[in-house]
């Protein structure tokens, strides 16, 4: 797995500079656009390689999402009971 991560990182970081070097001649505009687009997506690629491919990070994301769902469910429960209480007061 470390070899894959290292290869992916080398490709991500080296790909844009190889496009940057090719910005000569009639294809300069195309290479400039490709360089800019791929360079702006480097953060996403690095996030995918280092965060989503790591088992420990994925477990932490799962725990975080479970806590958010639990908090949201508890919040909705109190909101629903508050609505029932306020609706009951209006009809009295």
Coordinates of N, CA and C in Angstrom, one line a residue:
X1 N 0.8 -1.2 0.0 CA 0.0 0.0 0.0 C 0.9 1.3 0.0
X2 N 2.0 1.2 0.7 CA 2.9 2.4 0.7 C 3.5 2.7 -0.7
X3 N 3.8 1.6 -1.4 CA 4.3 1.8 -2.7 C 3.3 2.4 -3.6
X4 N 2.0 2.0 -3.5 CA 0.9 2.7 -4.3 C 0.8 4.1 -3.9
X5 N 0.8 4.4 -2.6 CA 0.7 5.8 -2.2 C 1.8 6.7 -2.7
X6 N 3.1 6.1 -2.7 CA 4.2 6.9 -3.1 C 4.2 7.1 -4.6
X7 N 3.7 6.1 -5.4 CA 3.6 6.2 -6.8 C 2.5 7.2 -7.2
X8 N 1.4 7.1 -6.5 CA 0.3 8.1 -6.8 C 0.7 9.5 -6.5
X9 N 1.5 9.7 -5.4 CA 1.9 11.0 -5.0 C 2.9 11.5 -6.1
X10 N 3.8 10.7 -6.5 CA 4.8 11.1 -7.5 C 4.1 11.5 -8.8
X11 N 3.1 10.7 -9.2 CA 2.3 11.0 -10.4 C 1.5 12.3 -10.2
X12 N 0.9 12.5 -9.1 CA 0.1 13.7 -8.9 C 1.0 15.0 -8.9
X13 N 2.1 14.9 -8.2 CA 3.0 16.1 -8.2 C 3.8 16.3 -9.5
X14 N 4.1 15.2 -10.1 CA 5.0 15.3 -11.3 C 4.2 15.5 -12.6
X15 N 2.9 15.2 -12.6 CA 2.1 15.3 -13.8 C 2.0 16.8 -14.2
X16 N 1.7 17.6 -13.3 CA 1.5 19.0 -13.6 C 2.8 19.7 -14.1
X17 N 3.9 19.3 -13.5 CA 5.2 19.9 -14.0 C 5.6 19.4 -15.4
X18 N 5.2 18.2 -15.7 CA 5.5 17.7 -17.0 C 4.7 18.5 -18.1
X19 N 3.4 18.8 -17.7 CA 2.6 19.6 -18.6 C 3.1 21.1 -18.6
X20 N 3.7 21.6 -17.5 CA 4.2 22.9 -17.5 C 5.4 23.0 -18.4
X21 N 6.2 22.0 -18.5 CA 7.4 22.0 -19.3 C 7.0 22.0 -20.8
X22 N 5.9 21.4 -21.1 CA 5.4 21.2 -22.5 C 4.7 22.5 -23.0
X23 N 4.7 23.6 -22.3 CA 4.0 24.8 -22.7 C 4.8 25.6 -23.7
X24 N 5.2 25.0 -24.8 CA 5.9 25.6 -25.9 C 5.2 25.3 -27.2
X25 N 5.4 26.1 -28.2 CA 4.8 25.9 -29.5 C 3.4 26.1 -29.6
X26 N 2.8 25.5 -30.6 CA 1.3 25.7 -30.9 C 0.4 25.2 -29.8
X27 N 0.8 24.2 -29.1 CA -0.1 23.6 -28.0 C 0.1 24.3 -26.7
X28 N 0.7 25.5 -26.6 CA 0.9 26.1 -25.4 C -0.4 26.5 -24.6
X29 N -1.4 26.9 -25.3 CA -2.6 27.3 -24.7 C -3.3 26.1 -24.1
X30 N -3.3 25.0 -24.8 CA -3.9 23.7 -24.3 C -3.2 23.2 -23.1
X31 N -1.9 23.2 -23.2 CA -1.1 22.8 -22.0 C -1.2 23.7 -20.8
X32 N -1.4 25.0 -21.1 CA -1.6 25.9 -20.0 C -2.9 25.6 -19.2
X33 N -4.0 25.3 -20.0 CA -5.3 25.0 -19.4 C -5.2 23.7 -18.7
X34 N -4.6 22.7 -19.3 CA -4.4 21.4 -18.6 C -3.6 21.5 -17.3
X35 N -2.5 22.3 -17.4 CA -1.7 22.5 -16.2 C -2.5 23.2 -15.1
X36 N -3.3 24.2 -15.4 CA -4.1 24.9 -14.4 C -5.2 24.0 -13.8
X37 N -5.9 23.2 -14.6 CA -6.9 22.3 -14.1 C -6.4 21.2 -13.3
X38 N -5.3 20.6 -13.7 CA -4.8 19.5 -12.9 C -4.1 20.0 -11.7
X39 N -3.5 21.1 -11.7 CA -2.9 21.7 -10.6 C -3.9 22.1 -9.5
X40 N -5.1 22.6 -10.0 CA -6.1 23.0 -9.0 C -6.7 21.7 -8.4
X41 N -6.7 20.6 -9.0 CA -7.2 19.4 -8.4 C -6.2 18.5 -7.6
X42 N -5.0 19.0 -7.4 CA -4.0 18.3 -6.6 C -4.5 18.1 -5.2
X43 N -5.1 19.0 -4.6 CA -5.6 18.9 -3.2 C -6.6 17.7 -3.1
X44 N -7.5 17.6 -4.1 CA -8.5 16.5 -4.1 C -7.8 15.2 -4.2
X45 N -6.8 15.1 -5.1 CA -6.1 13.9 -5.4 C -5.3 13.5 -4.1
X46 N -4.7 14.4 -3.5 CA -3.9 14.1 -2.3 C -4.9 13.7 -1.1
X47 N -6.0 14.3 -1.0 CA -7.0 13.9 0.0 C -7.5 12.5 -0.3
X48 N -7.7 12.1 -1.5 CA -8.1 10.7 -1.9 C -7.1 9.7 -1.5
X49 N -5.8 10.0 -1.9 CA -4.7 9.1 -1.7 C -4.4 8.9 -0.2
X50 N -4.3 10.0 0.5 CA -3.8 9.9 1.9 C -4.9 9.7 2.9
X51 N -6.1 10.2 2.7 CA -7.2 10.1 3.7 C -8.1 8.9 3.4
X52 N -8.6 8.8 2.2 CA -9.6 7.8 2.0 C -9.0 6.4 1.8
X53 N -7.7 6.3 1.5 CA -7.0 5.0 1.4 C -6.4 4.6 2.7
X54 N -6.5 5.4 3.8 CA -6.0 5.0 5.1 C -7.1 4.4 5.9
X55 N -6.9 3.2 6.4 CA -8.0 2.6 7.2 C -8.3 3.4 8.5
X56 N -7.3 3.9 9.2 CA -7.4 4.6 10.4 C -8.3 5.9 10.2
X57 N -8.0 6.6 9.1 CA -8.7 7.8 8.8 C -10.2 7.5 8.5
X58 N -10.4 6.4 7.7 CA -11.8 6.0 7.4 C -12.6 5.7 8.6
X59 N -12.0 5.0 9.6 CA -12.7 4.7 10.8 C -13.0 6.0 11.6
X60 N -12.1 6.9 11.6 CA -12.4 8.2 12.3 C -13.6 8.9 11.6
X61 N -13.6 8.9 10.3 CA -14.7 9.5 9.6 C -16.0 8.8 9.9
X62 N -16.0 7.5 10.0 CA -17.2 6.7 10.4 C -17.7 7.1 11.8
X63 N -16.8 7.2 12.7 CA -17.1 7.6 14.1 C -17.7 9.0 14.1
X64 N -17.1 9.9 13.3 CA -17.6 11.3 13.3 C -19.0 11.3 12.7
X65 N -19.3 10.6 11.6 CA -20.6 10.6 11.0 C -21.6 10.0 11.9
X66 N -21.3 8.9 12.7 CA -22.2 8.3 13.6 C -22.6 9.3 14.7
X67 N -21.6 10.1 15.2 CA -21.9 11.1 16.2 C -22.8 12.2 15.7
X68 N -22.6 12.6 14.4 CA -23.4 13.6 13.8 C -24.9 13.1 13.7
X69 N -25.0 11.9 13.2 CA -26.4 11.3 13.0 C -27.1 11.2 14.4
X70 N -26.3 10.8 15.4 CA -26.9 10.6 16.7 C -27.3 12.0 17.3
X71 N -26.5 13.0 17.1 CA -26.8 14.3 17.6 C -28.0 14.9 16.8
X72 N -28.1 14.7 15.5 CA -29.2 15.2 14.7 C -30.5 14.5 15.1
X73 N -30.5 13.2 15.4 CA -31.7 12.4 15.8 C -32.2 12.9 17.1
X74 N -31.3 13.2 18.1 CA -31.7 13.7 19.4 C -32.2 15.1 19.2
X75 N -31.6 15.9 18.4 CA -32.1 17.3 18.2 C -33.5 17.3 17.5
X76 N -33.8 16.4 16.6 CA -35.1 16.3 16.0 C -36.1 15.8 17.0
X77 N -35.7 14.9 17.9 CA -36.7 14.5 18.9 C -37.1 15.6 19.8
X78 N -36.2 16.5 20.2 CA -36.6 17.6 21.0 C -37.4 18.6 20.2
X79 N -37.1 18.8 19.0 CA -37.8 19.8 18.2 C -39.2 19.3 18.0
X80 N -39.4 18.0 17.7 CA -40.8 17.4 17.5 C -41.6 17.6 18.8
X81 N -41.0 17.3 20.0 CA -41.8 17.4 21.2 C -42.1 18.9 21.5
X82 N -41.2 19.8 21.1 CA -41.5 21.2 21.3 C -42.6 21.7 20.4
X83 N -42.7 21.1 19.2 CA -43.8 21.5 18.3 C -45.1 21.0 18.8
X84 N -45.1 19.8 19.4 CA -46.4 19.2 19.9 C -46.8 20.1 21.1
X85 N -45.9 20.4 21.9 CA -46.2 21.3 23.1 C -46.8 22.6 22.7
X86 N -46.2 23.2 21.7 CA -46.6 24.6 21.2 C -47.9 24.5 20.5
X87 N -48.2 23.4 19.7 CA -49.5 23.2 19.1 C -50.6 22.9 20.1
X88 N -50.3 22.2 21.1 CA -51.2 22.0 22.2 C -51.7 23.2 22.9
X89 N -50.7 24.2 23.1 CA -51.0 25.4 23.8 C -51.9 26.3 22.9
X90 N -51.7 26.3 21.6 CA -52.5 27.1 20.7 C -54.0 26.7 20.6
X91 N -54.2 25.4 20.7 CA -55.6 24.9 20.6 C -56.4 25.1 21.9
X92 N -55.7 25.3 23.0 CA -56.4 25.4 24.3 C -57.1 26.7 24.5

